[in-house]
Short mmCIF file of C-alpha atoms and ligand atoms in Angstrom, two decimals:
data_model
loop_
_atom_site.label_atom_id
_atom_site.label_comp_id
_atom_site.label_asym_id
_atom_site.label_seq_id
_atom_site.Cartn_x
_atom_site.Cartn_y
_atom_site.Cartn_z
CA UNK A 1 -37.80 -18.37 51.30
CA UNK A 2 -34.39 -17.82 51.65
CA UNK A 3 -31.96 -21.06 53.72
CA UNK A 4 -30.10 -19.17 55.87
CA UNK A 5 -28.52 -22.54 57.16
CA UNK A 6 -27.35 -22.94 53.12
CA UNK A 7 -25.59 -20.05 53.81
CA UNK A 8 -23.31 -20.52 56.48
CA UNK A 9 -21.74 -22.40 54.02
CA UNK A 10 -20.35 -19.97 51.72
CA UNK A 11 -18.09 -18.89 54.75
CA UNK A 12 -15.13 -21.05 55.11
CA UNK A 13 -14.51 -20.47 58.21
CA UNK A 14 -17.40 -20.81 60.47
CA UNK A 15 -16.46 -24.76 59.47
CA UNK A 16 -14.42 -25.63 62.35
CA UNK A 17 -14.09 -26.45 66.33
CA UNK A 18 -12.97 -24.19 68.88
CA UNK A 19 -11.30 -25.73 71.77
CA UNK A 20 -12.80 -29.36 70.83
CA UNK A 21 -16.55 -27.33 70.22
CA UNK A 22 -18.33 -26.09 67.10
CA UNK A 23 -17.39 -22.53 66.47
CA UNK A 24 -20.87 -20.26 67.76
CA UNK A 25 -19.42 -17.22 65.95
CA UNK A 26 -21.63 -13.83 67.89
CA UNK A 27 -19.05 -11.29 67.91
CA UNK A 28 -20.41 -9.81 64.23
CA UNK A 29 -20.69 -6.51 65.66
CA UNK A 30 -17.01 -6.24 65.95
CA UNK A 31 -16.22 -7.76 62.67
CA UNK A 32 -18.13 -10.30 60.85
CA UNK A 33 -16.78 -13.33 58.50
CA UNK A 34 -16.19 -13.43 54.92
CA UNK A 35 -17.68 -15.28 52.16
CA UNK A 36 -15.85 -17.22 49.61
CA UNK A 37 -16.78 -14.65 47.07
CA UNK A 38 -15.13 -11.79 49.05
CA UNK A 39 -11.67 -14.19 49.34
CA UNK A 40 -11.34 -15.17 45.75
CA UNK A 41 -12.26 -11.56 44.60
CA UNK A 42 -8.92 -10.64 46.61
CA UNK A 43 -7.10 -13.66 45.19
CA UNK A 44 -8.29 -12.60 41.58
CA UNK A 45 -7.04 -8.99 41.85
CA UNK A 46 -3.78 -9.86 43.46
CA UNK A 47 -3.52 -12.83 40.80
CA UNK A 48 -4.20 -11.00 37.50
CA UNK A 49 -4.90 -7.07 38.10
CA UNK A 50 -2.75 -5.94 40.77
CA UNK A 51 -1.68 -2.36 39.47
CA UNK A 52 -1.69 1.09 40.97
CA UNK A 53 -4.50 3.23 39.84
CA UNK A 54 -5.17 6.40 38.42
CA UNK A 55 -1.34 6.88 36.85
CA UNK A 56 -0.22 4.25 34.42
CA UNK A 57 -1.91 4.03 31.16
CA UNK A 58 -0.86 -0.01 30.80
CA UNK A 59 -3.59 -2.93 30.64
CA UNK A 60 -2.98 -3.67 34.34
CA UNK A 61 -3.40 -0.11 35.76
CA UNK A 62 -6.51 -0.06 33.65
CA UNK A 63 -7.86 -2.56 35.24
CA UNK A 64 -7.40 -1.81 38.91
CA UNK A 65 -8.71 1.71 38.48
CA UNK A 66 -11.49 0.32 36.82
CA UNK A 67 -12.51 -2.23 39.75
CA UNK A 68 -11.49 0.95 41.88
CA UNK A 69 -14.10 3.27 40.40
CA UNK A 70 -16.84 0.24 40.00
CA UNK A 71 -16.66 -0.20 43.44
CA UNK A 72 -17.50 3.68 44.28
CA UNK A 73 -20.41 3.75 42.20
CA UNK A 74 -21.31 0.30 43.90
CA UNK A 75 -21.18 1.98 47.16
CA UNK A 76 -23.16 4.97 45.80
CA UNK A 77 -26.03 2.67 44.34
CA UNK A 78 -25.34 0.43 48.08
CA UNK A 79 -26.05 4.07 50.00
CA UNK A 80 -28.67 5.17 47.46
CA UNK A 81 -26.36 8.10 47.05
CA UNK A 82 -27.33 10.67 44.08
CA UNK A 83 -23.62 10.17 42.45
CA UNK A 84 -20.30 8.24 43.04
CA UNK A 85 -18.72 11.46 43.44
CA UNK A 86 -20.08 11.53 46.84
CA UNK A 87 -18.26 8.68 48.06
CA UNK A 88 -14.72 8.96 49.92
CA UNK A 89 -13.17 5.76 50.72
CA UNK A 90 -11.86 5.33 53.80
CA UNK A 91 -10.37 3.04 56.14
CA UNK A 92 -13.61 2.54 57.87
CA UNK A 93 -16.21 4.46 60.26
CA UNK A 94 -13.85 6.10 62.44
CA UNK A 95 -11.87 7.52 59.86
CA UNK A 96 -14.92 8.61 58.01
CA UNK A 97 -15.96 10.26 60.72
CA UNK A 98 -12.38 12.02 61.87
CA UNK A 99 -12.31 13.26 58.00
CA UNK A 100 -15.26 15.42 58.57
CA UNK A 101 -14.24 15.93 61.90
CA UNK A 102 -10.44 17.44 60.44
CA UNK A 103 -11.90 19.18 57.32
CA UNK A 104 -15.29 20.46 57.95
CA UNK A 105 -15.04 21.29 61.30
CA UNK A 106 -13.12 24.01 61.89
CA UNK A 107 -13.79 25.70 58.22
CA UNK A 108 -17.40 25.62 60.03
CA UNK A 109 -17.21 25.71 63.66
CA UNK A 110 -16.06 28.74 65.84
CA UNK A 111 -15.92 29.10 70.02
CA UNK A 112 -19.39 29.14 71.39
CA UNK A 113 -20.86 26.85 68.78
CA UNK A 114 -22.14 23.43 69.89
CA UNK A 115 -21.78 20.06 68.44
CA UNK A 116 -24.49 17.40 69.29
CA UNK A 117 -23.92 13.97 69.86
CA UNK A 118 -26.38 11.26 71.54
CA UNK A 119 -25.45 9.03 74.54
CA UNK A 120 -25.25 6.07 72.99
CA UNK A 121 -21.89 7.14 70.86
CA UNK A 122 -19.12 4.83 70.42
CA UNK A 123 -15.94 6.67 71.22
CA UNK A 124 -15.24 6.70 67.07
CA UNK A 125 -18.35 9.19 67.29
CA UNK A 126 -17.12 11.11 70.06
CA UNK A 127 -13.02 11.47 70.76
CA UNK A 128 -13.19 12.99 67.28
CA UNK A 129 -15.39 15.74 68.07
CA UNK A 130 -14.02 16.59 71.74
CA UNK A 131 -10.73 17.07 69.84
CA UNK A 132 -12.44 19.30 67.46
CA UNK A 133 -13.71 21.08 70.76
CA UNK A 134 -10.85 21.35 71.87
CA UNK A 135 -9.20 23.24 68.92
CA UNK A 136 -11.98 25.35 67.92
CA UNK A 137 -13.53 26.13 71.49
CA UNK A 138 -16.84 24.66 70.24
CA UNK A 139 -18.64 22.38 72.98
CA UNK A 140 -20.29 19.66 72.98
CA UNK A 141 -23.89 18.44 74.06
CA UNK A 142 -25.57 15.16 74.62
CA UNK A 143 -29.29 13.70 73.55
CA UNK A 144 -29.68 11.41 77.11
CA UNK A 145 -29.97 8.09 76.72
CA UNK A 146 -33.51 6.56 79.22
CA UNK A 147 -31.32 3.82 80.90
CA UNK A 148 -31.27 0.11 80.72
CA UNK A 149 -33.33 0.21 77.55
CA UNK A 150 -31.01 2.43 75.64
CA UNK A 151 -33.39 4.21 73.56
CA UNK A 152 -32.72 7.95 72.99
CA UNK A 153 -35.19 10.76 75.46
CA UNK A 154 -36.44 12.24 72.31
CA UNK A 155 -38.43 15.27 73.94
CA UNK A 156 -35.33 16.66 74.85
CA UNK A 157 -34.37 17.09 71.17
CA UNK A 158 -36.06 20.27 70.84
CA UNK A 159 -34.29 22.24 73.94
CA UNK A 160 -31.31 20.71 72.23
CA UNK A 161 -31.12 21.91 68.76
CA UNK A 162 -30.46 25.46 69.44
CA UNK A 163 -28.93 28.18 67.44
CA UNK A 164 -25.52 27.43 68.54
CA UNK A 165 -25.51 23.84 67.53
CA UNK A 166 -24.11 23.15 64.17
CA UNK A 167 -23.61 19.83 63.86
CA UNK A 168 -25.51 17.23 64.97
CA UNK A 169 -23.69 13.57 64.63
CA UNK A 170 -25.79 10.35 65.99
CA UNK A 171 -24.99 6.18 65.68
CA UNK A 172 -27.70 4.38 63.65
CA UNK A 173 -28.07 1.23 65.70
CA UNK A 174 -25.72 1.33 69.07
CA UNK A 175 -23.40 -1.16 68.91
CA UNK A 176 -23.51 -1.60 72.90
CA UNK A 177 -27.52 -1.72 72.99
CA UNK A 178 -28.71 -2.73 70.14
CA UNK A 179 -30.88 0.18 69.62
CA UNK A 180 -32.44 1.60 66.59
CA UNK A 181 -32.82 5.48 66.12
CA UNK A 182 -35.04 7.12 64.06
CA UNK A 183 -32.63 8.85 62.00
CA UNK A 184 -34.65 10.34 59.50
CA UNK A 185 -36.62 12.11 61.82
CA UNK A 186 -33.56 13.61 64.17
CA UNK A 187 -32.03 14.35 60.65
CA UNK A 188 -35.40 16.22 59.54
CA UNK A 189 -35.79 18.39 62.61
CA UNK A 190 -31.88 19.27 62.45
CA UNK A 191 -32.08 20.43 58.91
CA UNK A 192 -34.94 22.68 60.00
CA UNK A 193 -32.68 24.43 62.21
CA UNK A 194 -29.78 24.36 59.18
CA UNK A 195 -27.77 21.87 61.40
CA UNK A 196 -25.13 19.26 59.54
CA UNK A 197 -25.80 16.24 60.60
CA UNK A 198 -23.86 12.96 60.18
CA UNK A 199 -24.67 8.88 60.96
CA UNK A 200 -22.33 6.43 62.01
CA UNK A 201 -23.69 4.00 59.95
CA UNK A 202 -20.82 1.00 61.37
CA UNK A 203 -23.83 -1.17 62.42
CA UNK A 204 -26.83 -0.54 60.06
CA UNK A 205 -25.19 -0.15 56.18
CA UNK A 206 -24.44 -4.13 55.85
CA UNK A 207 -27.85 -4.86 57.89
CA UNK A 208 -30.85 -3.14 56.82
CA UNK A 209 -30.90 -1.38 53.36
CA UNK A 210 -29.75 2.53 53.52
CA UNK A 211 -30.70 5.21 51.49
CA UNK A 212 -28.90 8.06 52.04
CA UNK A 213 -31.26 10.57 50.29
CA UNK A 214 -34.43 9.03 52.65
CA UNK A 215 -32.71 9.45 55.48
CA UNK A 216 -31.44 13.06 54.81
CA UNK A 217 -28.59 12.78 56.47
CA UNK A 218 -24.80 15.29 55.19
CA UNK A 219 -22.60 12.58 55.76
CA UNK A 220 -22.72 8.53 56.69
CA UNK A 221 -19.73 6.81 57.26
CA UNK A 222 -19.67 2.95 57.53
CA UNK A 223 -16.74 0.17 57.54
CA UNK A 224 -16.32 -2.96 55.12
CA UNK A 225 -15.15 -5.42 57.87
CA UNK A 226 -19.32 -5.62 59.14
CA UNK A 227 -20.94 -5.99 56.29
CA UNK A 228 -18.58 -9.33 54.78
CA UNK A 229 -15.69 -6.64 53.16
CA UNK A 230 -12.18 -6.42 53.84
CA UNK A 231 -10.82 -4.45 57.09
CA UNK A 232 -8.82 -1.43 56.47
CA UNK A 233 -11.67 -0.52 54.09
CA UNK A 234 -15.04 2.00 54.40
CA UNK A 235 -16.65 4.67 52.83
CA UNK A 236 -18.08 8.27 53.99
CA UNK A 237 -20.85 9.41 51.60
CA UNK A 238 -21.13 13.14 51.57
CA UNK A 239 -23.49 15.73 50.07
CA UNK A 240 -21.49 17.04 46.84
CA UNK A 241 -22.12 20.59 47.92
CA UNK A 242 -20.80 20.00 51.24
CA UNK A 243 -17.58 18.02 49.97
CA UNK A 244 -16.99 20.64 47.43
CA UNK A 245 -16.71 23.55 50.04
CA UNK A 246 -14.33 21.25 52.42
CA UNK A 247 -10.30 21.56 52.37
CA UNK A 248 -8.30 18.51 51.77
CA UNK A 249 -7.78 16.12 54.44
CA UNK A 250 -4.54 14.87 54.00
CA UNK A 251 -2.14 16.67 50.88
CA UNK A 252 -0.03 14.25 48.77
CA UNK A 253 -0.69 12.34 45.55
CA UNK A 254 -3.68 11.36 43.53
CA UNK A 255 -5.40 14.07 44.98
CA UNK A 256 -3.67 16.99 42.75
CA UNK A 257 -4.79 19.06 39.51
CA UNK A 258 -1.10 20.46 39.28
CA UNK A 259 1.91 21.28 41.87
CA UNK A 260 4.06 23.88 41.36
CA UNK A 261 6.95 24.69 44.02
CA UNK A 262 4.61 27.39 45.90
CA UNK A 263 1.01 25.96 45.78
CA UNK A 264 -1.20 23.44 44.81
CA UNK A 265 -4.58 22.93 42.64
CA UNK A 266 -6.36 20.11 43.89
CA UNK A 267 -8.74 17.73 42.37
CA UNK A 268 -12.37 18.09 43.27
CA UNK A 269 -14.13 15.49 45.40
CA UNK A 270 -14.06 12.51 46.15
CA UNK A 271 -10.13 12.40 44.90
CA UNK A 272 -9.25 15.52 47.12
CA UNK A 273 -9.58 13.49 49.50
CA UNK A 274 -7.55 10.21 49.02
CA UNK A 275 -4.46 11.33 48.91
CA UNK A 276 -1.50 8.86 48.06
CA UNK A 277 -1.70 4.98 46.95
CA UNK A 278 -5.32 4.47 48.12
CA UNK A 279 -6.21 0.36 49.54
CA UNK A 280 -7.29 -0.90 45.95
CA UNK A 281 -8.11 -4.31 46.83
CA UNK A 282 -10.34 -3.24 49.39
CA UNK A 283 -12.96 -1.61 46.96
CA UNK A 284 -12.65 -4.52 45.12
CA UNK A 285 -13.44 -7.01 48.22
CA UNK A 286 -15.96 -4.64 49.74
CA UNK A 287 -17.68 -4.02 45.93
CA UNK A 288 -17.99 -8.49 45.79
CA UNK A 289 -19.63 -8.05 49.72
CA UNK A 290 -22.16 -5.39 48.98
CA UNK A 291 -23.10 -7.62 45.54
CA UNK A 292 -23.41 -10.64 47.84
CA UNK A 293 -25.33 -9.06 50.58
CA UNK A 294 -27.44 -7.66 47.98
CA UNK A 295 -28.50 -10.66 46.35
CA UNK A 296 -29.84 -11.78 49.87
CA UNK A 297 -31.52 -8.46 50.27
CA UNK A 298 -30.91 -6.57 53.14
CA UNK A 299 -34.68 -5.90 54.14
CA UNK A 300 -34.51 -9.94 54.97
CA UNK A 301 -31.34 -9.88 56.50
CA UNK A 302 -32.27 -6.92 58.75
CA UNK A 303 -35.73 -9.34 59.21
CA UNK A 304 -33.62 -12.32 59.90
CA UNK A 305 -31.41 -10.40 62.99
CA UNK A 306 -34.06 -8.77 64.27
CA UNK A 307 -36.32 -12.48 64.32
CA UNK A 308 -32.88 -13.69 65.53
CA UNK A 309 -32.61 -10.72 68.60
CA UNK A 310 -36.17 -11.53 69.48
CA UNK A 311 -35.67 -14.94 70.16
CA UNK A 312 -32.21 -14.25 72.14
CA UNK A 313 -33.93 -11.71 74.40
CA UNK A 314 -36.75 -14.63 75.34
CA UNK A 315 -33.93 -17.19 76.14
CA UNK A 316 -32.07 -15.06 78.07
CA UNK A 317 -34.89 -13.12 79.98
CA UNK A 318 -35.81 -16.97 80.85
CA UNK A 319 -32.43 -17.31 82.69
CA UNK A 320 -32.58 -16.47 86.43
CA UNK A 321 -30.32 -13.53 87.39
CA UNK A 322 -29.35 -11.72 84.16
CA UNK A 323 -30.18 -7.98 83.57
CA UNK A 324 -30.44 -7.84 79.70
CA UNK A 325 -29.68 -4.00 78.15
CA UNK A 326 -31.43 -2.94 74.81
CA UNK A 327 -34.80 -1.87 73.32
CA UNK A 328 -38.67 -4.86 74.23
CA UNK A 329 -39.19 -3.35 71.02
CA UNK A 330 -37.24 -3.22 67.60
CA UNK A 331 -34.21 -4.55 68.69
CA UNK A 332 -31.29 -4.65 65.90
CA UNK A 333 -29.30 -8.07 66.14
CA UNK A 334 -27.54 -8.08 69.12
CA UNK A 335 -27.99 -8.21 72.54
CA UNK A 336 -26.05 -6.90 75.74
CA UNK A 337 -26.49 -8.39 79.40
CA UNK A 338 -24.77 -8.96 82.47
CA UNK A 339 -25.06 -12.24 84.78
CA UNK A 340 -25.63 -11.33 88.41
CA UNK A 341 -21.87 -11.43 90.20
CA UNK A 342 -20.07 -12.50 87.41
CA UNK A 343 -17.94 -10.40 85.38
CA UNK A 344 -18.19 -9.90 81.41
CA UNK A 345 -15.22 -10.72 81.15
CA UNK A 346 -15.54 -14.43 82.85
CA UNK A 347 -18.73 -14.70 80.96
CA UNK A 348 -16.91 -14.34 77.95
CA UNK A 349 -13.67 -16.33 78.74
CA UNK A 350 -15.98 -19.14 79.78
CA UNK A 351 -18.05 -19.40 76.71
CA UNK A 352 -15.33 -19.28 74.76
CA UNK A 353 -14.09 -22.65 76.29
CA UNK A 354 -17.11 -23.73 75.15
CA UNK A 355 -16.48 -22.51 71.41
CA UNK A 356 -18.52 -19.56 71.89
CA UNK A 357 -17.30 -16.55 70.63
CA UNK A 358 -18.88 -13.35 72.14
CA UNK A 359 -17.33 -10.02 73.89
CA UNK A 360 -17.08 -8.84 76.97
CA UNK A 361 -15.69 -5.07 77.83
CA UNK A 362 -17.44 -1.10 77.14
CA UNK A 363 -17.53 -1.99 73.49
CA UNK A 364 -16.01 1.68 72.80
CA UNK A 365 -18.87 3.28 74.70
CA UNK A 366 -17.25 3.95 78.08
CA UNK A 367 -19.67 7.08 78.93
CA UNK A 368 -22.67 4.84 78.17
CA UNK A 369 -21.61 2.55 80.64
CA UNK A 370 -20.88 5.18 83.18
CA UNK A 371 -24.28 6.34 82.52
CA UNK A 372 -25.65 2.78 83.14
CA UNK A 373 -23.34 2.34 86.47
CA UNK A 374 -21.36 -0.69 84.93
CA UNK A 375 -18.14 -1.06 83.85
CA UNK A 376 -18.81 -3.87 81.19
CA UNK A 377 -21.11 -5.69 79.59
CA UNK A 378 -21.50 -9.24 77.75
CA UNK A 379 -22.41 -8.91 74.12
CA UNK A 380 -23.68 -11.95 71.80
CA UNK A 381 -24.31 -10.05 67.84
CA UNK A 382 -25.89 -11.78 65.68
CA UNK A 383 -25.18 -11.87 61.41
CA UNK A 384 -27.85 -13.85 58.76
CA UNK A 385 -25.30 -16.64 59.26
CA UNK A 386 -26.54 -17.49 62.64
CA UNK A 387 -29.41 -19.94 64.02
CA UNK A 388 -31.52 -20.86 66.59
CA UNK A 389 -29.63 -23.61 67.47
CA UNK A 390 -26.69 -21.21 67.54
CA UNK A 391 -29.07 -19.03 70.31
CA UNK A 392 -29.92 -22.07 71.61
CA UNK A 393 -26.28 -23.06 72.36
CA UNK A 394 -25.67 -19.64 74.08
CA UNK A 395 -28.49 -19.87 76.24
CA UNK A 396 -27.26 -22.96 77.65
CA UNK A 397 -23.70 -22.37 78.19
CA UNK A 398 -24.82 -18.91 80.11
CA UNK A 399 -26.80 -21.40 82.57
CA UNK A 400 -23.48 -23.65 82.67
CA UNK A 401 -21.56 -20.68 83.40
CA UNK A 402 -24.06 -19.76 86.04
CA UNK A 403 -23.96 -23.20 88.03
CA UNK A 404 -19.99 -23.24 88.00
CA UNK A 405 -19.96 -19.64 89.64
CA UNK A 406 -23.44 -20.55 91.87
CA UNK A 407 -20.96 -24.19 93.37
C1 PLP B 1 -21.38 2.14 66.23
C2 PLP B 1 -19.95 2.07 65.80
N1 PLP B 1 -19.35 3.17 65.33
C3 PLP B 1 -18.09 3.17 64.91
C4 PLP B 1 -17.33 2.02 64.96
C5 PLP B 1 -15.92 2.06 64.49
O1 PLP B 1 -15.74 1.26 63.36
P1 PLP B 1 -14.29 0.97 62.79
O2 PLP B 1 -13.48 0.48 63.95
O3 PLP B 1 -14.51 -0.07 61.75
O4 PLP B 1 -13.77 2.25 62.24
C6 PLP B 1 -17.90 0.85 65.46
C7 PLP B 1 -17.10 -0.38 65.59
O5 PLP B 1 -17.38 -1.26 66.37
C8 PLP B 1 -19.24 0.88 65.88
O6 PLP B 1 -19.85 -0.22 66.34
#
């Protein structure tokens, strides 16, 4: 039995009133908080190891590549990747993603080809590859989304995967409907077809427990600020045969064999592709987050949000005029809705004044919302820090913010 209530108070700052009202912190989707743990393994390195890595051959530097290099494996063993050599770090998901994006694609993608995407894509999984498009005359093609419940139309996959696509790059839970896709299967019929595929893993890794090998996936790219890391700080896992066969991504130092005046050996992967003065701390926040996550275990934090989304959906299907987005069925922790003629964005301003922190806006998934015929929605996300009482508290300041727009 684990006291999720026990827990809240390892984060420092979910302690304290917003506008004269206890902090309800559901805007984890966007970035979630960070335990004392993560903090003081920041202070520590910037205290007694600060250093730059990989160069000087003093105590110091030794011990900042050290923590560097512990924290790749850690992601490796976090991913269930086969080595740590498959692990780039990155500032997050989106650059993850524009790294394959700028060195895979166009060794790999010609005019004609087609990259697939799903629907539900957050525009980190998307502007990347219509810029790709654009310079290699590839195109692009969509898996449809079925409408209010978000879930993908999965007997169109087969039409779909066609010769021409080579790529196939999907989100792992939709961070605008809370939606879970079965990524191991769209992964397995791709590879059938010899298709690349790729998951934006920005809302699953620091949720549910990942194993890149299960999954079968090329590449999965996450970001350290949503699972209790750093920001400025991610990781793209990549097969080693794949990474091996990719160009550089950006050319400077750290990522050399030798330089001479005309060319340039470079390092094999993962160092190819971190070129110059890499974020060191961050690896060694992000390595303390996945430890602490761990030790909860994710398969009961992933029960916790999903116990946690459950409930949410009930209260708020209970309120008179609300048209709630996202899966009846396994629902990831968070939950989109609109109230009848009020804007997200009032919804959101409103609660706030009531020490409510949610979002209101396309949450980086304009298409989807096209799709949907709204602009915006309201989002509440939910983290193992949260309660029922914290649910609770939304529900009734949605019905507040209902009377003041009904007088
Ligand atoms: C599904 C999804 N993909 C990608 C991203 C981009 O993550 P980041 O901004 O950390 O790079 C997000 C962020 O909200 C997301 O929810």
């Amino acid at each position: 039995m684990i006291d999720w209530a026990a827990l809240r108070q390892d984060f420092p700052i979910l302690d304290q009133q917003v506008h004269g009202k206890p902090l309800v912190y559901l805007d984890n989707a966007a970035t979630s908080q960070k335990p004392r743990v993560v903090i003081d393994a920041l202070t520590r390195y910037y205290e007694r190891d600060n250093a730059n890595v990989h160069r000087g051959i003093h105590e110091l530097s030794n011990r900042a590549t050290s923590g560097f290099e512990a924290a790749r494996a850690r992601v490796a063993q976090f991913l269930h990747a086969g080595s740590a050599d498959e692990i780039i770090f990155t500032r997050g998901t989106t650059e993850g993603i524009n790294l394959v994006a700028a060195t895979w694609g166009p060794k790999n993608l010609k005019a004609g080809d087609v990259i697939l995407l799903t629907e539900l894509e957050h525009h980190s999984n998307l502007v990347p590859w219509q810029m790709l498009a654009q310079r290699t005359g590839a195109k692009i093609a969509y898996l449809p989304v079925t409408g209010d419940e978000g879930t993908l139309d999965l007997s169109r996959l087969d039409a779909l995967l066609t010769p021409q696509v080579k790529l196939f790059s999907m989100v792992h839970i939709s961070n605008s409907m809370g939606t879970v896709n079965p990524v191991a299967e769209l992964c397995a019929k791709a590879r059938k077809h010899g298709i690349v595929t790729l998951v934006d893993g920005a809302q699953s890794a620091g949720h549910l427990p990942v194993d890149v090998q299960a999954i079968g996936c090329d590449f999965f790219a996450f970001s350290g600020h949503k699972i209790c890391g750093p920001t400025g700080i991610g990781a793209l896992y990549g097969r080693q045969e794949l990474l091996q066969a990719m160009p550089p991504y950006q050319g400077g130092g750290e990522m050399i064999l030798s330089v001479g005046y005309d060319q340039t050996e470079f390092k094999p992967a993962p160092h190819r592709f971190e070129a110059g003065t890499p974020d060191i701390s961050g690896p060694i926040g992000l390595h303390a987050a996945m430890d602490y996550l761990d030790a909860i275990g994710r398969e009961n934090i992933w029960r916790h949000d999903q116990e946690l989304a459950g409930y949410a959906s009930e209260k708020l299907a209970a309120l008179n005029g609300i048209r709630v987005f996202g899966p009846k069925q396994n629902r990831a922790g968070l939950i989109s809705f609109l109230l009848k003629d009020v804007h997200a964005h009032d919804v959101v301003t409103l609660a706030d004044q009531a020490g409510v922190a949610l979002r209101g806006g396309h949450h980086c998934t304009q298409p989807l919302m096209h799709k949907l015929g709204v602009e915006s929605t309201a989002r509440a996300s939910f983290y193992f820090y949260n309660t029922p009482a914290e649910v609770d508290r939304l529900a009734d300041v949605l019905r507040e913010i209902q009377k003041f727009f009904a007088a």
